[in-house]
Short mmCIF file of C-alpha atoms in Angstrom, two decimals:
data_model
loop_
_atom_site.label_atom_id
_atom_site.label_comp_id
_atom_site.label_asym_id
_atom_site.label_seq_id
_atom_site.Cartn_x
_atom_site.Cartn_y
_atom_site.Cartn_z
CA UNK A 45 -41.64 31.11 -38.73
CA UNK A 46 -40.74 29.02 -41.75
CA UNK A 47 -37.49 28.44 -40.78
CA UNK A 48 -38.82 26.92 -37.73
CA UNK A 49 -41.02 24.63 -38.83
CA UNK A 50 -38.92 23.34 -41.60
CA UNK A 51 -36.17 22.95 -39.20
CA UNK A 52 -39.03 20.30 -37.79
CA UNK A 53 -40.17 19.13 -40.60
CA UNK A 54 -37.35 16.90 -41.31
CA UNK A 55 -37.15 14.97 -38.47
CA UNK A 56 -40.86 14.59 -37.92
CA UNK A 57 -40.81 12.87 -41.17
CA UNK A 58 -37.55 11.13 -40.47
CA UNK A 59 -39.33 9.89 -37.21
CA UNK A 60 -42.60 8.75 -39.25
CA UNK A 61 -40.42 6.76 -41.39
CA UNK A 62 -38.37 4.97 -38.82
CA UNK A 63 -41.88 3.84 -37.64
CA UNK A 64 -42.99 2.55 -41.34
CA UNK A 65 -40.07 0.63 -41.22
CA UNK A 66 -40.75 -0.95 -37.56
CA UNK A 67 -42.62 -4.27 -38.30
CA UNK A 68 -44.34 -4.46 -34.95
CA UNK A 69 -45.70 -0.49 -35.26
CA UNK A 70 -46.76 -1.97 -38.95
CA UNK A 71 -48.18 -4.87 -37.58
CA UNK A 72 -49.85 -2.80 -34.33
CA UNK A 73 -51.31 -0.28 -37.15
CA UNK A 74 -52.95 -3.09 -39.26
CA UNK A 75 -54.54 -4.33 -35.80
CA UNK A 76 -55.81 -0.99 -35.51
CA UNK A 77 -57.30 -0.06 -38.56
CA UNK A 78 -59.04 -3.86 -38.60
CA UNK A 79 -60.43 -2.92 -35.21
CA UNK A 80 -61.57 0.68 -36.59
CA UNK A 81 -63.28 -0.61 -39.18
CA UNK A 82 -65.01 -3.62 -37.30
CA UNK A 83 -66.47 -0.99 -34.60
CA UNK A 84 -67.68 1.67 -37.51
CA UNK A 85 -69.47 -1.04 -39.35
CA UNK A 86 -70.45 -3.21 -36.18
CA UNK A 87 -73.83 -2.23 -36.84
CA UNK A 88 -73.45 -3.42 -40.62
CA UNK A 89 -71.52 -6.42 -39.00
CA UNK A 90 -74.89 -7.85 -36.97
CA UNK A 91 -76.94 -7.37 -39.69
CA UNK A 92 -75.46 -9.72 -42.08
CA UNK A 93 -75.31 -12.51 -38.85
CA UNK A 94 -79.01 -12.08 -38.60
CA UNK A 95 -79.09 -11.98 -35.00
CA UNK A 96 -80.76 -9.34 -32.70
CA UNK A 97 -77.64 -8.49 -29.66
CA UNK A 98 -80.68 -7.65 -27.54
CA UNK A 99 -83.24 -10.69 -28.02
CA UNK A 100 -83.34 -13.51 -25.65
CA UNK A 101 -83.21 -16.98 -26.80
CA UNK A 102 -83.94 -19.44 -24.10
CA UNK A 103 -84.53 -22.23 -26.39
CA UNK A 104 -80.99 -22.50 -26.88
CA UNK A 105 -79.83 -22.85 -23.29
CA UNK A 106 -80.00 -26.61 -21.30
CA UNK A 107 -81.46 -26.52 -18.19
CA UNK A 108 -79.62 -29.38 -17.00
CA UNK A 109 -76.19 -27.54 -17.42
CA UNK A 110 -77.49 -24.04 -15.36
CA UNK A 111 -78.62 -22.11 -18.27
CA UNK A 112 -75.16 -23.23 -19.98
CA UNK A 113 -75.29 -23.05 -24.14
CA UNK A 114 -75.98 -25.94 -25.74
CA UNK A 115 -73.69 -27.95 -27.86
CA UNK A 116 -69.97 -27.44 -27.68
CA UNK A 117 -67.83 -24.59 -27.72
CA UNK A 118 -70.84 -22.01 -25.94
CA UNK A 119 -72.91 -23.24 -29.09
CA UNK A 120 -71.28 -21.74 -31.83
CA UNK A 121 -72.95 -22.84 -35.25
CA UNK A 122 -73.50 -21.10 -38.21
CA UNK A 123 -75.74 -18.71 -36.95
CA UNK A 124 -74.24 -17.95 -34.05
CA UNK A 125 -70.47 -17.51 -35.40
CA UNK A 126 -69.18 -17.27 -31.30
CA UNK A 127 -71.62 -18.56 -29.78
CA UNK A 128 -74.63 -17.43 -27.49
CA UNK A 129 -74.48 -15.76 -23.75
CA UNK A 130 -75.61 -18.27 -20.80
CA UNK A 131 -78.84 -17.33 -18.77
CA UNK A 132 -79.56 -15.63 -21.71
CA UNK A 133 -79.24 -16.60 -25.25
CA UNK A 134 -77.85 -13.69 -27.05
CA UNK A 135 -75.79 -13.67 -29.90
CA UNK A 136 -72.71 -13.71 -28.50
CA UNK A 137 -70.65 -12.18 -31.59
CA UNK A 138 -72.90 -9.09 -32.17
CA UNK A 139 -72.11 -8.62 -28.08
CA UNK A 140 -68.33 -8.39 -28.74
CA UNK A 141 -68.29 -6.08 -31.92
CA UNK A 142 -70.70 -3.36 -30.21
CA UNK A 143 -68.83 -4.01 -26.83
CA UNK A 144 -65.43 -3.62 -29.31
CA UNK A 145 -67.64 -0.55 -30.89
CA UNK A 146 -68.34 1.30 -27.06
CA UNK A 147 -64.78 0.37 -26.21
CA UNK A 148 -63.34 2.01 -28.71
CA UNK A 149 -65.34 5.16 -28.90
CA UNK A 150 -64.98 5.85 -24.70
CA UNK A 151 -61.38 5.41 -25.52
CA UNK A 152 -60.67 7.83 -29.49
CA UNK A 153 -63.17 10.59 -27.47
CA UNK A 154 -61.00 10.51 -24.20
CA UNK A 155 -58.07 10.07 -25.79
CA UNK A 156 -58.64 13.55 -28.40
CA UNK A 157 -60.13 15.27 -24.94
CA UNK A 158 -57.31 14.58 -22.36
CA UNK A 159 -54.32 14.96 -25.81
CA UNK A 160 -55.90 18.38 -26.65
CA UNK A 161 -56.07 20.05 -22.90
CA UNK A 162 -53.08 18.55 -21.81
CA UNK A 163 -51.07 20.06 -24.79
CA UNK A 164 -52.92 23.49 -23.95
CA UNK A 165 -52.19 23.39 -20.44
CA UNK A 166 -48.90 22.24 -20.75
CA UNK A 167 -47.32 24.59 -23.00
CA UNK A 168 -49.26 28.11 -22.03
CA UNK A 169 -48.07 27.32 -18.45
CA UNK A 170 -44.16 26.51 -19.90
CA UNK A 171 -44.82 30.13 -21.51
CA UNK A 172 -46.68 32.05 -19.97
CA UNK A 173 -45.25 30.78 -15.90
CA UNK A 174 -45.99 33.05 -13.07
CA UNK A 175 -48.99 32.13 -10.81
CA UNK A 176 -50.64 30.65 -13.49
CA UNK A 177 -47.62 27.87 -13.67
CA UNK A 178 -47.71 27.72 -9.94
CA UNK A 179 -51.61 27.17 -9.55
CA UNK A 180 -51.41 24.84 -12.19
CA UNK A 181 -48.76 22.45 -10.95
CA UNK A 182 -50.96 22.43 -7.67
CA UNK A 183 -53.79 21.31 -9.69
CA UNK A 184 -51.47 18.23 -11.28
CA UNK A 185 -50.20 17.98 -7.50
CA UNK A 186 -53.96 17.09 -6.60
CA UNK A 187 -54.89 14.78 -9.35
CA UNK A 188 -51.90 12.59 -9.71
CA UNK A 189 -52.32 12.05 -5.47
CA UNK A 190 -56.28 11.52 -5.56
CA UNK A 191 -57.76 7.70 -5.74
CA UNK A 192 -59.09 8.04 -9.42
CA UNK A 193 -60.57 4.70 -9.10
CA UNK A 194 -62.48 4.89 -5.82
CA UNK A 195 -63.28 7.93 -6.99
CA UNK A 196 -64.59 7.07 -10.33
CA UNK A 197 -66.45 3.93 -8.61
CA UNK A 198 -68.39 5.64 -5.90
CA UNK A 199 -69.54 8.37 -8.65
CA UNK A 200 -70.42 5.90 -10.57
CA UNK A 201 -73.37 4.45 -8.16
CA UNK A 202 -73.59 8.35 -6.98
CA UNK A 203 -74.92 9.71 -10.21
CA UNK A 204 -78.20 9.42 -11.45
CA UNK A 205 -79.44 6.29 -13.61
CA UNK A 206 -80.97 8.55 -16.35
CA UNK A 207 -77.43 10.57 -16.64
CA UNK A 208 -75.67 8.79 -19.96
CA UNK A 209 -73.18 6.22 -18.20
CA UNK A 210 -71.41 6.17 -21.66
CA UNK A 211 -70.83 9.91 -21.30
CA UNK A 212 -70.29 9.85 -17.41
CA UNK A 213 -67.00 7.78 -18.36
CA UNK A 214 -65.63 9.91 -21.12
CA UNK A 215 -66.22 12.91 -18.37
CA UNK A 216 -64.70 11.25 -15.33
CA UNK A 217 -62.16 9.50 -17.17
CA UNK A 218 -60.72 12.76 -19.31
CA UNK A 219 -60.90 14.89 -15.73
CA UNK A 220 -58.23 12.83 -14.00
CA UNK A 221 -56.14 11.59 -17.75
CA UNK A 222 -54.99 14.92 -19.30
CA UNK A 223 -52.43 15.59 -15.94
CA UNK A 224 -50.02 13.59 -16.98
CA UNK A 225 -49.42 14.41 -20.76
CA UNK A 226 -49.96 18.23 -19.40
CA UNK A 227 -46.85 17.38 -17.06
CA UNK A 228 -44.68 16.10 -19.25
CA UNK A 229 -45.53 18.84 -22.25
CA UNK A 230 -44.55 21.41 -20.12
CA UNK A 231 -40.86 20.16 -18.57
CA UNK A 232 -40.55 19.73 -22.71
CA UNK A 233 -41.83 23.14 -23.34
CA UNK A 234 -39.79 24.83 -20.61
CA UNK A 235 -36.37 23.55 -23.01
CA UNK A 236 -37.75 25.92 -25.48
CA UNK A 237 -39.37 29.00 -24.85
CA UNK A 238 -36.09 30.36 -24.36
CA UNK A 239 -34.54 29.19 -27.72
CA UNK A 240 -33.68 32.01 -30.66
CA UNK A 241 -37.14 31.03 -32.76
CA UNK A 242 -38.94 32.12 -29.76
CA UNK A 243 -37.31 35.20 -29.07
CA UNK A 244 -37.63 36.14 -32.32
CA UNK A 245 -41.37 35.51 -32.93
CA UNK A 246 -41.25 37.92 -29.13
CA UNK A 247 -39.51 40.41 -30.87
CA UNK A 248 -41.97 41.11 -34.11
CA UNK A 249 -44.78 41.27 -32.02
CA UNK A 250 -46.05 38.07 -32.11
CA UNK A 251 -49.11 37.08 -30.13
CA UNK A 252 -48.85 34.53 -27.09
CA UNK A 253 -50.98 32.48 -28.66
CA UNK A 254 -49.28 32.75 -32.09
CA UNK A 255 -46.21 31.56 -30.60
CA UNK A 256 -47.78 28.52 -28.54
CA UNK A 257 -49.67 27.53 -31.69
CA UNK A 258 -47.22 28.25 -34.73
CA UNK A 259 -43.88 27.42 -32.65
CA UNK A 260 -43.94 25.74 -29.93
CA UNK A 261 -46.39 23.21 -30.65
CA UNK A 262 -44.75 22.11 -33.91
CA UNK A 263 -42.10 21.37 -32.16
CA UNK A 264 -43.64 19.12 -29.57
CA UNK A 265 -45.69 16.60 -32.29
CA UNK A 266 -43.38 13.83 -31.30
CA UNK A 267 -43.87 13.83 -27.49
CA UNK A 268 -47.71 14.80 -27.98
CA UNK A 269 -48.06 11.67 -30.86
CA UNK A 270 -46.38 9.37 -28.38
CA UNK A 271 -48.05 9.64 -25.56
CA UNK A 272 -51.61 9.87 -27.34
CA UNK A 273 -51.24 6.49 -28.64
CA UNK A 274 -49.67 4.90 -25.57
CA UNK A 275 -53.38 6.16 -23.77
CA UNK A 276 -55.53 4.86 -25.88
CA UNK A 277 -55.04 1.44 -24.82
CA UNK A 278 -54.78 2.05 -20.88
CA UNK A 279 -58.51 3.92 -21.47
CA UNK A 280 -59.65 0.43 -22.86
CA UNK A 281 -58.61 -1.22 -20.13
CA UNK A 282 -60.10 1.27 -17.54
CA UNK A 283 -63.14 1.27 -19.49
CA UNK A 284 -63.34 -2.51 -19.41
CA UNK A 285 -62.26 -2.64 -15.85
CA UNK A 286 -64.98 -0.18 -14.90
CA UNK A 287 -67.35 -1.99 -16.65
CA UNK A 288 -66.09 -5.22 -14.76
CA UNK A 289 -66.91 -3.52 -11.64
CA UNK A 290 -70.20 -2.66 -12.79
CA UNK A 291 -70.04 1.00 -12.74
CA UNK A 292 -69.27 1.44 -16.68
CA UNK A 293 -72.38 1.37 -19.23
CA UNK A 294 -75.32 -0.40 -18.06
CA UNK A 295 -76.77 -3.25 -19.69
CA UNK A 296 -78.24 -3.74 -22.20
CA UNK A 297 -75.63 -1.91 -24.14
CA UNK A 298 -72.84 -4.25 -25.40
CA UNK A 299 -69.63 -4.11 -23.08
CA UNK A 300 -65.94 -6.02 -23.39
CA UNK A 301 -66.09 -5.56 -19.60
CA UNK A 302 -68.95 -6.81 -18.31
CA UNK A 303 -69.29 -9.23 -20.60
CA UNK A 304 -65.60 -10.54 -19.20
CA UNK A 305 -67.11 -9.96 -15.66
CA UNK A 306 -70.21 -11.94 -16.50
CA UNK A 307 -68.14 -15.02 -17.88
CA UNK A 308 -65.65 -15.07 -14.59
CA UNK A 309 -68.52 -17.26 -12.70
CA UNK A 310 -68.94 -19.85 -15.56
CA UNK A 311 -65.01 -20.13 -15.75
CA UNK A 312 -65.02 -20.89 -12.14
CA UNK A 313 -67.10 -23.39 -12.11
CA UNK A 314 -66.40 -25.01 -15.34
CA UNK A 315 -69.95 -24.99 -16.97
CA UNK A 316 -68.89 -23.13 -20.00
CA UNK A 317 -65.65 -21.95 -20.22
CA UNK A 318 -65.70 -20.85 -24.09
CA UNK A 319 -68.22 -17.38 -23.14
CA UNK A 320 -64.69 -15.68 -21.90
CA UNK A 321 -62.39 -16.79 -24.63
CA UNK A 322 -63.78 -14.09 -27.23
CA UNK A 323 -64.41 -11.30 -25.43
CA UNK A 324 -61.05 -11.73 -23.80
CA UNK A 325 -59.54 -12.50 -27.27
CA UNK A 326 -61.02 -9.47 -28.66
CA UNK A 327 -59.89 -6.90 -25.87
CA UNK A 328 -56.36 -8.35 -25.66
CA UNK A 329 -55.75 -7.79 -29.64
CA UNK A 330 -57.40 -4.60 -29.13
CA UNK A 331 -54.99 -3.75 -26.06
CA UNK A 332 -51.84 -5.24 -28.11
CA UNK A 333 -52.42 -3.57 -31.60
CA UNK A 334 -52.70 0.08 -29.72
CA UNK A 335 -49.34 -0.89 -27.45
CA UNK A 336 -47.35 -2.00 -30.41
CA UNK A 337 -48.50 1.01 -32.47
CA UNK A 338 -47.63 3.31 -29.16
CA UNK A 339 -44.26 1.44 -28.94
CA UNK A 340 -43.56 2.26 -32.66
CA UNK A 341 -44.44 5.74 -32.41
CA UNK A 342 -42.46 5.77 -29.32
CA UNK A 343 -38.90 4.04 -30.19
CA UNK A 344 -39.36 6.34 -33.82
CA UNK A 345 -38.30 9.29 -32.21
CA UNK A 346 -35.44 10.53 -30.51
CA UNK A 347 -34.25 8.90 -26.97
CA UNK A 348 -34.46 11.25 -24.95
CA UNK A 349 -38.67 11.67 -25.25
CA UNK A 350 -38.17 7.38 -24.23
CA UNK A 351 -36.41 8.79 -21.12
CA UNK A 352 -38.83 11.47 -20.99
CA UNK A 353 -41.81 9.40 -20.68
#
């Protein structure tokens, strides 16, 4: 047991260190933890603007322009630091950091669901095998060939209104986005429940669960770490994307998505232009500091896991 995970040890940390020393992983985890903290204290964050996300304010809209802001750049002034919504007045910068704040929180829960039954599912059925293997890869069989989207769409408009659309999405979304990590855990678990620290913990009596816990599992942080960062961003972007289609949280709660989906008609016709640029500014740095972070983590440890993946 201690043999094994110090034999581990080492080149977890060796791995860790490579990625220290990567400066887009270092610049990807700055990007992160600024985004972390901007969604915890979003609340704290539309305080000190003054500004109510939720209150109309006609009185700054023209009526020549369509309900367009007034003044340039979607009326950003001193009070409203990105400007206000069209039709609708709203503080346009408390909108992004609770849409960054929803974003973010669909995304960390999914992400810790779908990384901690994955792992589960992939290793017992790398140990364990038999019909429970079998009936498992039938399960990953059906999920990877079933149209998640359409899928997640028509439930959407299915479901009641009163059912939590917030927590609809973590539940749909963490259904069809553990198969893949649960795939590729157990093709790297197969490589080593037949290795000598195995067979050893087998032959003292150790428990099943012992073994997947205190052995295996050790020794699959760097595939597991990897592929839990390189989610989070694709669960923003299905988030937002849902959202876009109008089946992700309903207004009035804040969204990146629909708040992107909202501003597509303005951009078209040229009115106001400016009420996509920070939305879409905020999701794509949100997007990029999660990928470079993933690709860090990723290109830190060993080839074979880039292969892998």
């Amino acid at each position: 047991m201690s043999a094994s995970v110090a034999s581990v040890a080492s080149p977890t940390r060796l791995a860790l260190r490579r990625v220290r020393r990567d400066r887009s992983a270092r610049l990807g985890a700055w990007l992160v933890i600024v985004l972390l903290v901007i969604a915890v204290a979003a609340p704290l964050l539309v305080k000190l603007t003054g500004q109510d996300p939720y209150s109309y304010n006609i009185g700054l809209l023209d009526p020549a322009r369509g309900g367009a802001p007034k003044g340039a750049i979607g009326g950003v002034s001193g009070e409203h630091w990105f400007g206000v919504e069209p039709l609708t007045g709203r503080d346009l910068f408390s909108r992004v950091v609770l849409g960054l704040r929803t974003s973010l929180l669909i995304a960390v829960v999914v992400t810790l669901i779908t990384t901690t039954v994955g792992t589960l599912v992939g290793i017992s059925t790398a140990y364990f095998g038999g019909w429970y293997d079998a009936v498992v890869s039938r399960v990953l069989d059906f999920l990877f060939g079933f149209p998640q989207l359409v899928f997640m769409i028509a439930l959407g408009i299915i479901v009641p209104a009163r059912f939590p659309r917030w927590l609809l999405l973590i539940l749909v979304i963490s259904v069809f986005g553990w198969a893949g990590l649960a795939r590729l855990i157990r093709g790297q678990a197969r490589s080593l429940v037949t290795r000598e620290f195995v067979e050893a913990a087998r032959s003292v009596g150790s428990s099943g669960w012992h073994i997947i816990t205190r052995e295996l599992l050790p020794n699959l942080l760097g595939p597991i770490l990897v592929v839990a960062t390189m989610a989070v961003p694709g669960f923003i972007g299905l988030e937002a994307a849902l959202s876009f289609l109008g089946v992700g949280v309903p207004p009035p709660t804040a969204s990146l998505g629909r708040s992107i989906s909202d501003s597509i008609v303005w951009v078209y016709t040229g009115a106001d232009p400016w009420f996509l640029i920070f939305p879409g500014l905020m999701l794509f740095v949100t997007v990029l500091g999660f990928t470079l972070l993933g690709d860090g983590v990723r290109d830190g440890f060993d080839v074979r896991l880039r292969r892998a993946i």
